[in-house]
Coordinates of C-alpha atoms and ligand atoms in Angstrom, one line a residue:
X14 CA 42.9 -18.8 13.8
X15 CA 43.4 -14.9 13.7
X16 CA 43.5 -13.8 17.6
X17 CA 40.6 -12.5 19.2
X18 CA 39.9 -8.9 19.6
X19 CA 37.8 -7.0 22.3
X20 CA 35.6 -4.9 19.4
X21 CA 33.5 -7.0 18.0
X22 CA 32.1 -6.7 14.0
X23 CA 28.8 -6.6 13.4
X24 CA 27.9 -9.8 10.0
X25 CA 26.1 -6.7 8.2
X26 CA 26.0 -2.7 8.3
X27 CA 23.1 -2.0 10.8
X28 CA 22.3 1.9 11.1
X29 CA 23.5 2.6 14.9
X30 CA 21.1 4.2 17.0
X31 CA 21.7 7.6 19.2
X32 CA 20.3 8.0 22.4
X33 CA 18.0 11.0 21.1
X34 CA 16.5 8.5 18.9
X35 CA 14.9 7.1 21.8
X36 CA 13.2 10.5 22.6
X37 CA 9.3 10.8 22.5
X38 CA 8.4 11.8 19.0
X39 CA 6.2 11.5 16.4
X40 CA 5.1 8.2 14.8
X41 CA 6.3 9.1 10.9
X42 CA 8.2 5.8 9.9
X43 CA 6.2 4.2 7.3
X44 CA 5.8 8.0 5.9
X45 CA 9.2 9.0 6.2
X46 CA 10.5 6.1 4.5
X47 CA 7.9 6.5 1.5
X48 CA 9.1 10.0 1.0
X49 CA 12.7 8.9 0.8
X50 CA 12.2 6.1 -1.4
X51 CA 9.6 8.2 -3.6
X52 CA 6.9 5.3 -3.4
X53 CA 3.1 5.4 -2.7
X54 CA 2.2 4.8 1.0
X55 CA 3.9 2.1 3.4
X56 CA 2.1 0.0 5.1
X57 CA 4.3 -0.4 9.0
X58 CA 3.9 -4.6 10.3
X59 CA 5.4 -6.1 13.0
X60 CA 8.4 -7.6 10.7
X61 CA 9.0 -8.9 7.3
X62 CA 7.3 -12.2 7.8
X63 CA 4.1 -10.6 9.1
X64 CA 4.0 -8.2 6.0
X65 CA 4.6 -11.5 3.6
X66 CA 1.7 -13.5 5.8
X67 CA -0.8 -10.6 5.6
X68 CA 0.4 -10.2 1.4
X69 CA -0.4 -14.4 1.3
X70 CA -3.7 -13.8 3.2
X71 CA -4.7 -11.4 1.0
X72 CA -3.9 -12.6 -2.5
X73 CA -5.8 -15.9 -1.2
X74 CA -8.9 -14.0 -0.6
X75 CA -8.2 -12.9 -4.8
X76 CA -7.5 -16.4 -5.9
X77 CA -8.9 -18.8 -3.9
X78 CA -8.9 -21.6 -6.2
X79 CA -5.0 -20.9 -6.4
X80 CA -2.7 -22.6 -3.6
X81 CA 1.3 -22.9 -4.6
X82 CA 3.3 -20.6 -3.8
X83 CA 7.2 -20.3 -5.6
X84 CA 10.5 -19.5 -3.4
X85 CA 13.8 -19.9 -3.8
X86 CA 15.5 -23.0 -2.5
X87 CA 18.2 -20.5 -0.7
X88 CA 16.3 -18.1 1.0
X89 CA 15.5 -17.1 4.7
X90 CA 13.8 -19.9 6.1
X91 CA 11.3 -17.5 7.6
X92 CA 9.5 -17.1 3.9
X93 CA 8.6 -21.0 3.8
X94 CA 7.6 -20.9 7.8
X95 CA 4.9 -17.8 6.5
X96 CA 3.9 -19.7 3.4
X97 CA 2.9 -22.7 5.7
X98 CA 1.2 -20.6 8.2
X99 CA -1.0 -18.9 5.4
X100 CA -2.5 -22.2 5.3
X101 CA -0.5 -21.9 0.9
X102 CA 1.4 -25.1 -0.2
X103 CA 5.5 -24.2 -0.8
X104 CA 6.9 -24.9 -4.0
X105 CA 10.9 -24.5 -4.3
X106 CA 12.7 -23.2 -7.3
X107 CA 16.3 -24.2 -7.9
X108 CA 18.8 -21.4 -8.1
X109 CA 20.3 -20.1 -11.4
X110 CA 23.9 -22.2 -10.9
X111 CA 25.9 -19.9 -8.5
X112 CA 23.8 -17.0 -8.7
X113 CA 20.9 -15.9 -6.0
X114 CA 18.1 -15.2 -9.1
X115 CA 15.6 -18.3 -9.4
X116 CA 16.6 -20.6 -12.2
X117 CA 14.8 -19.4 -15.2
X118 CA 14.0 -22.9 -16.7
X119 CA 12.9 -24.2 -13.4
X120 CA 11.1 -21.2 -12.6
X121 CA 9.0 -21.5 -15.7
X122 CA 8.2 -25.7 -14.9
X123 CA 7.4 -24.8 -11.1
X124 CA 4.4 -22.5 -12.3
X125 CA 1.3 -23.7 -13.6
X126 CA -2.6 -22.4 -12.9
X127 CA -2.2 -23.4 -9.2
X128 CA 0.6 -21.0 -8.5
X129 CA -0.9 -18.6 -6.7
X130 CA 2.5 -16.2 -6.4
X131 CA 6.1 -16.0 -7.5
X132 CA 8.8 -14.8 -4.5
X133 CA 11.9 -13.5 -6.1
X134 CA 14.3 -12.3 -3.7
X135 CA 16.7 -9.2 -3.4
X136 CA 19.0 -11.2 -1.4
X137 CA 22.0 -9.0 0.6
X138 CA 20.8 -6.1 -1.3
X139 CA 21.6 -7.2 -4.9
X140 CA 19.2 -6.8 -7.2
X141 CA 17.0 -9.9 -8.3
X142 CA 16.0 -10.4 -11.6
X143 CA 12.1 -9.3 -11.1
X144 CA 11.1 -9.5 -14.9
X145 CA 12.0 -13.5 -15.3
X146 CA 9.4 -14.2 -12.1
X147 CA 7.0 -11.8 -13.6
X148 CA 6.9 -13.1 -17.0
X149 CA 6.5 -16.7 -15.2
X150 CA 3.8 -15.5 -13.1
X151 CA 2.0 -13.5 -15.9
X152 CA 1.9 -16.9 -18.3
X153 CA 0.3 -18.4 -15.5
X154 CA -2.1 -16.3 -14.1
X155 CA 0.0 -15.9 -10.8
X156 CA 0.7 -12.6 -8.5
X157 CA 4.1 -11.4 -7.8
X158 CA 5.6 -10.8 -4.1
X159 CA 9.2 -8.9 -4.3
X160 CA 11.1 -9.6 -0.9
X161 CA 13.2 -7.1 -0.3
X162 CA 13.6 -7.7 3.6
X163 CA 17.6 -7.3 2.9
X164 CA 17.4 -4.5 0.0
X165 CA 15.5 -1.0 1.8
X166 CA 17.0 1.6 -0.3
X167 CA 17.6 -0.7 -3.6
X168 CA 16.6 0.7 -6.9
X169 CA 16.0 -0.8 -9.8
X170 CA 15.4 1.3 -13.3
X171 CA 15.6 4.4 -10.9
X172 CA 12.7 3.8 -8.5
X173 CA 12.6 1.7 -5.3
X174 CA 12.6 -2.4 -5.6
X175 CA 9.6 -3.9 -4.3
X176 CA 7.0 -1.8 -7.2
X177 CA 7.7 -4.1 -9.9
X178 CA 6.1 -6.7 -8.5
X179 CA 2.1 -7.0 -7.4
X180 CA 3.5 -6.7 -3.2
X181 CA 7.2 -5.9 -2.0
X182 CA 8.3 -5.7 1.3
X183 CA 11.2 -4.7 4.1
X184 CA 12.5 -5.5 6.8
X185 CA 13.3 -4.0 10.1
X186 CA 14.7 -6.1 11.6
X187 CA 18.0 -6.5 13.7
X188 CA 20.7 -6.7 11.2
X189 CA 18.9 -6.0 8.3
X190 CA 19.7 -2.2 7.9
X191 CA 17.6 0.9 9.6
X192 CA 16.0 -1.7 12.7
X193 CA 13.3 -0.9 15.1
X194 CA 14.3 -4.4 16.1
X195 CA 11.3 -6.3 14.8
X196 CA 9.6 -4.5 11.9
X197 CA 8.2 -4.7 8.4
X198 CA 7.1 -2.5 5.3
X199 CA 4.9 -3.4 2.9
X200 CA 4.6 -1.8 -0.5
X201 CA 1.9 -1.8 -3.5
X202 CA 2.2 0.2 -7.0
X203 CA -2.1 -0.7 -7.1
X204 CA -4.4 1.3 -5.3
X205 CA -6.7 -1.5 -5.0
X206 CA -4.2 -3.9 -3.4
X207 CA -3.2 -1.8 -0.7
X208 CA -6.4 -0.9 0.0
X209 CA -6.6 -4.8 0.1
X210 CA -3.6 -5.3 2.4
X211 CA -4.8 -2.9 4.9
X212 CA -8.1 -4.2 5.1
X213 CA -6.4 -7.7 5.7
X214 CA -4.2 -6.7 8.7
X215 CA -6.9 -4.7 9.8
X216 CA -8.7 -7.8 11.0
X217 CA -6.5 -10.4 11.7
X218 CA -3.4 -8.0 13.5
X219 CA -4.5 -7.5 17.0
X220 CA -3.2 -5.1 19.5
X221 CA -0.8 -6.6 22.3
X222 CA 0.4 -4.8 24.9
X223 CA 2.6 -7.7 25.9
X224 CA 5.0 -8.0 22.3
X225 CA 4.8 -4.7 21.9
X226 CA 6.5 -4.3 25.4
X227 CA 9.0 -7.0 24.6
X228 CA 9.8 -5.2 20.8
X229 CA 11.0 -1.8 23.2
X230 CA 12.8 -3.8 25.7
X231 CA 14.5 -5.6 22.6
X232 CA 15.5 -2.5 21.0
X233 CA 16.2 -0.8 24.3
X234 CA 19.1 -3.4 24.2
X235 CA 19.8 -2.9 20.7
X236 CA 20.8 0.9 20.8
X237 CA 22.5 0.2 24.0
X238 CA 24.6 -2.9 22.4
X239 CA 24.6 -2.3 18.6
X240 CA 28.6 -0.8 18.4
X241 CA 31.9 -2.6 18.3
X242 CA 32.4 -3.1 22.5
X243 CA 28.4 -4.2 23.3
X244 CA 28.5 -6.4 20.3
X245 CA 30.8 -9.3 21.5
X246 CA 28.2 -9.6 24.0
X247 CA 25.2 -9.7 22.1
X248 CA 26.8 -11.1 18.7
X249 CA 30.2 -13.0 18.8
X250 CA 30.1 -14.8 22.0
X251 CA 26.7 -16.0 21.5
X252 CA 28.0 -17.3 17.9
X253 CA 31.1 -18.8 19.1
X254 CA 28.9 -20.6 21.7
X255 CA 27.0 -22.0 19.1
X256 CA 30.2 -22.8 16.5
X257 CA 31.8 -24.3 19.3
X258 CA 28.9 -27.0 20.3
X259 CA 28.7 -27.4 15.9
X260 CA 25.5 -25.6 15.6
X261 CA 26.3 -23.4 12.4
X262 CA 22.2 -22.9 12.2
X263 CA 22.3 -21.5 15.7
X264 CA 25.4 -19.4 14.9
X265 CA 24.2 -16.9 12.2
X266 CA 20.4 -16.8 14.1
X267 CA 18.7 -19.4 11.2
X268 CA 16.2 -21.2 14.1
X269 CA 13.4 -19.3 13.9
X270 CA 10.3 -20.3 15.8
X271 CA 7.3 -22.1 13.4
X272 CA 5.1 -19.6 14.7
X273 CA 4.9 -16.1 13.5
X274 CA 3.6 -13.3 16.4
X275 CA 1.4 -10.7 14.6
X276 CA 0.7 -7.9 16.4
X277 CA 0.8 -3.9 16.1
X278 CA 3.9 -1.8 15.9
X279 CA 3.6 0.5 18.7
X280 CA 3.9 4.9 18.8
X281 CA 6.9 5.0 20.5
X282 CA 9.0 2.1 18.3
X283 CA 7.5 4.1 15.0
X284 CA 9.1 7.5 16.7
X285 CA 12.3 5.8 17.2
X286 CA 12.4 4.4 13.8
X287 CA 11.5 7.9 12.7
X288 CA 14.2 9.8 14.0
X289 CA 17.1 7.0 13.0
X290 CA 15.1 7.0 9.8
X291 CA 16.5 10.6 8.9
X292 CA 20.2 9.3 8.6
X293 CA 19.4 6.9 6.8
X294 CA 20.1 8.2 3.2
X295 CA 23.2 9.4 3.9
X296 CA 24.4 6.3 5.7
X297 CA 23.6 4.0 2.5
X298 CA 25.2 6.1 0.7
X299 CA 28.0 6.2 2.9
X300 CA 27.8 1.9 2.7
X301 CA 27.8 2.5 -1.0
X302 CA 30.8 4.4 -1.5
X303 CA 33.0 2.4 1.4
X304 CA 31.2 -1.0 -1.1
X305 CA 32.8 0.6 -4.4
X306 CA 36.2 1.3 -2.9
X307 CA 36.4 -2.3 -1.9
X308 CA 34.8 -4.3 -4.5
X309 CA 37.8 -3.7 -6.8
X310 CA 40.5 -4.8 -4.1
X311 CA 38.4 -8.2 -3.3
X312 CA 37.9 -9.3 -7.5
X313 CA 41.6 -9.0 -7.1
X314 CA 41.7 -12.4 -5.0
X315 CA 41.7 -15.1 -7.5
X316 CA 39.2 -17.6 -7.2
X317 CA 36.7 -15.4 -5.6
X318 CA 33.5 -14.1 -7.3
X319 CA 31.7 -11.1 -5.5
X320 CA 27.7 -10.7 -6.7
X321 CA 26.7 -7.7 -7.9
X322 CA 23.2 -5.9 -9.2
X323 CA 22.3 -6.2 -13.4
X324 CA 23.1 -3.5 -15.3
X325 CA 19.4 -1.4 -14.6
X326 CA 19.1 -2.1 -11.0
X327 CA 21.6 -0.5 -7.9
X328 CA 21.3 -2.6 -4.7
X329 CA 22.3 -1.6 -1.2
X330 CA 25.5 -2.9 0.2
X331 CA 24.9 -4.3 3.9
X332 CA 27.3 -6.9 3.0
X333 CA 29.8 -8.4 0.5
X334 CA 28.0 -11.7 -0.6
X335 CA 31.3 -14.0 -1.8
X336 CA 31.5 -17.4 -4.2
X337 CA 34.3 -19.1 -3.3
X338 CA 35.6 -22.0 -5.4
X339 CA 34.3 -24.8 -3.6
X340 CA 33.1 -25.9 -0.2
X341 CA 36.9 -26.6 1.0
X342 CA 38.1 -23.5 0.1
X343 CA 35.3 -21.3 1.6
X344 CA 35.3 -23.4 5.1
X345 CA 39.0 -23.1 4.9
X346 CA 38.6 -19.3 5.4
X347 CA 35.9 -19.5 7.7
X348 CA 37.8 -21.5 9.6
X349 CA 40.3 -18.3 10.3
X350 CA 37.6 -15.6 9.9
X351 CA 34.0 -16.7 11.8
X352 CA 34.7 -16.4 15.2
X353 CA 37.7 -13.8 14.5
X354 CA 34.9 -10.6 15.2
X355 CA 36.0 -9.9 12.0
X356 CA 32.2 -9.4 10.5
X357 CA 32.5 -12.2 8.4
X358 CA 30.1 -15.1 8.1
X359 CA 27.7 -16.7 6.3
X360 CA 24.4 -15.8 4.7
X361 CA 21.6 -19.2 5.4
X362 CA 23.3 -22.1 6.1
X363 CA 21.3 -24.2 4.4
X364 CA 19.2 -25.1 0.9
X365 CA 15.8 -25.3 2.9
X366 CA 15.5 -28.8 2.4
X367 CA 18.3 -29.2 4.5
X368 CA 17.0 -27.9 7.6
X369 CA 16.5 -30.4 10.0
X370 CA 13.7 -28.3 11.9
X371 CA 11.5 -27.2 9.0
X372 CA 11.0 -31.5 7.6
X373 CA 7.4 -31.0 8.8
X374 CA 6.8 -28.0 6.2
X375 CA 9.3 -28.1 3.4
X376 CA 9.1 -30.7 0.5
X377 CA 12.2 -32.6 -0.3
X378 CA 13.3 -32.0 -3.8
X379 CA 16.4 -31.7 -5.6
X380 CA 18.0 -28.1 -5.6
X381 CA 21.3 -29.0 -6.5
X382 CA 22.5 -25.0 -7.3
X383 CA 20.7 -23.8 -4.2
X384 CA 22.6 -26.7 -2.3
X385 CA 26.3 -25.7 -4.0
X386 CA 25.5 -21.8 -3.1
X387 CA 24.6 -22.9 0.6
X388 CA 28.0 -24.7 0.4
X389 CA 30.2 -22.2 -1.5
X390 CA 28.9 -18.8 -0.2
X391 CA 30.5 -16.4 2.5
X392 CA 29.7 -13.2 3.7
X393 CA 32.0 -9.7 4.6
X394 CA 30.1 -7.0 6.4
X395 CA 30.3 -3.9 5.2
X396 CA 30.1 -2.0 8.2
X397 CA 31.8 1.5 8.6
X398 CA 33.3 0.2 12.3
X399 CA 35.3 -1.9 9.5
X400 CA 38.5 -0.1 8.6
X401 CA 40.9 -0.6 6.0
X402 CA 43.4 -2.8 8.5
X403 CA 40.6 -4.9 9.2
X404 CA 39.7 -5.5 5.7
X405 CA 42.9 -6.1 4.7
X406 CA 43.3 -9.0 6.9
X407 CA 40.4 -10.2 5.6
X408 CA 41.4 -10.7 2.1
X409 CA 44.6 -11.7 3.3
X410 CA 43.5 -14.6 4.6
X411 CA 41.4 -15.3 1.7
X412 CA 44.3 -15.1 -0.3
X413 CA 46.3 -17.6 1.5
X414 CA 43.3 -19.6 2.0
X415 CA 43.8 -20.3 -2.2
X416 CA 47.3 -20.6 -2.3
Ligands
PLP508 C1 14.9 -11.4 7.2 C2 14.3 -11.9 6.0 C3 12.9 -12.1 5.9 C4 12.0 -11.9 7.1 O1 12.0 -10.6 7.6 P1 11.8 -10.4 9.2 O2 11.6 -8.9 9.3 O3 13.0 -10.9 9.9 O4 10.6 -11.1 9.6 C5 12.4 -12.5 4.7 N1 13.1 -12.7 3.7 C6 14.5 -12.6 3.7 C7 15.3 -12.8 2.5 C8 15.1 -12.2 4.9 O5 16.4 -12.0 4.9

């Protein structure tokens, strides 16, 4: 194992914030970011979950008759937990064999007319293929939900994911970008369905002073923590803790509670996610460039298979996603790099029938591909805090870990 260090890696590129952030200011977020991003009105939740269980609620009220909903089988287990809560019945779609886009064969035999909506997923800001899960949908009647909770800032044909589809949303949350710690977006290209959508959170997101107080403490400690010296005590110990007692689910934050909290995003976490909100376009383009110098130097490494966007589409680079050959291989590196505060990790432990803690909500089903990308996946961050020495001793270890 490589020897600790006392600067800690963050798994993904979060945008650090600076203390005038945290200064009083005006509550422009959702407005900001929809200028940037050149889409209609944002609609600001409490996180992604909350704006995919307010988009479930609502396309309900549309198509009552309509139940099923269609995820991924390798997907944030936080997707299946809002499916249940919207009262909707979860229907899992194999992966395409080592690649994060839905299976286009199984898509297309998981959708009939009870499918109420499709969830393709811009996973670690690469690009999903949005037109397979539309054409599905459309031959069956079915809405479209774009989660792009890992992809702010991705494009796709030159305009922002998440308008392809019927709904699209962000998140905010810690790790996943620009962060106001807990935090969602949600996105319509309709009129009519954001209109819909508000009128939905409208009556069933109440006020509470109490989350709203815990959210500022939270991200209180997030500005104060989030760089290289704070994060070894909010990040890696925490994850070697869990490695240690062999709780890999524990380790990269996958145990989320069954319950989702709704409740509304407060004036002063919306001015803080304001002001950071302003850098934000130069620091993914920033993540971009350091992402393109890199890429080339990692396909070097035989036996390693880095996902990128299609052709039409450029994602965001939080993170390298990585297929290694096999299981063996890719826990052999881990075993060097997890708990090295190197950044590197891995993205969901699990297919999500393979979590023990969600047997009560997900079917059991086959998902062989979603099971072998589980198995065979590994993440770099992309951070700017990691320099060139760092990386290098990354893909040397990779390197040896194949030789
Ligand atoms: C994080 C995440 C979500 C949920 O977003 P939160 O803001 O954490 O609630 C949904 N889908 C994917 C793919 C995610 O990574």
């Amino acid at each position: 194992m490589l020897p600790r260090r006392l600067h800690e890696l963050p798994p993904t590129a979060g945008l650090p914030l600076r203390l005038t952030d945290l200064c009083p200011g005006a509550a422009t977020l959702a407005a900001g970011i929809a200028a940037q991003l050149g889409t209609p009105p944002l609609q600001l939740e409490c996180s992604g979950t909350a704006a995919l269980l307010i988009t479930l609620t609502t396309l309900r009220e549309l198509q009552p008759q309509r139940r099923r909903v269609v995820i991924p089988a390798f997907t944030c287990p936080l997707v299946a937990i809002a499916v249940q809560q919207a009262g909707l019945e979860l229907q899992l779609c194999d992966l395409r064999a080592g690649h994060y886009d839905m299976d286009a064969t199984a898509l297309r035999a998981a959708c009939d007319e009870r499918t109420l909506a499709i969830i393709p997923t811009h996973l670690a800001g690469r690009v999903a293929d949005v037109d397979a899960a539309f054409a599905a949908a459309r031959s069956v009647g079915a809405y479209v939900i774009e989660d792009a909770a890992q992809a702010l800032g991705a494009r796709r044909n030159g305009v922002s994911v998440g308008l392809a589809g019927d709904v699209g949303f962000f998140s905010l949350a810690v790790g996943k970008g620009l962060s106001i710690y807990e935090g969602g977006l949600l996105l319509a290209r309709d009129p009519g369905m954001r209109e819909h959508l508000a009128r939905t959170a409208a009556r069933i997101v109440p006020h509470s002073l109490g989350w709203e107080w815990k959210r500022s403490i939270e991200l209180l400690a997030y500005a104060a923590l989030y760089r290289p010296r704070g994060l070894r005590l909010a990040y890696g110990d925490p994850l070697r803790r869990a490695l240690r007692r062999g709780d890999p689910v524990a380790a990269v934050g996958d145990d989320f509670p069954l319950t989702i909290p709704l409740h509304r995003v407060g004036h002063w976490r919306q001015a803080v996610g304001a002001h950071a909100a302003a850098r934000l376009p130069a620091f993914l383009d920033q993540l971009s460039a350091q992402a393109q110098r890199r890429l080339p130097r990692l396909r070097r490494i035989d036996g390693v298979e880095v996902l990128d966007d299609p052709t039409n589409a450029r994602g965001t680079w939080p993170f390298f996603l990585l297929m290694l050959p096999d299981r063996q291989h890719r826990d052999a590196a881990l075993a060097e790099l997890w708990q090295a505060g190197l950044g590197v990790s891995r993205l969901f432990i699990h297919a999500l029938p393979d979590y023990d803690y969600l047997r009560d909500i997900v079917p059991t089903q086959a998902v062989p591909n979603a099971r072998d990308f589980a198995a065979r996946s590994l993440t770099i961050s992309n951070s700017l805090w990691l320099n060139d020495g760092d990386f290098e001793t990354i893909c040397g270890v990779l390197e040896t870990a194949f030789a």
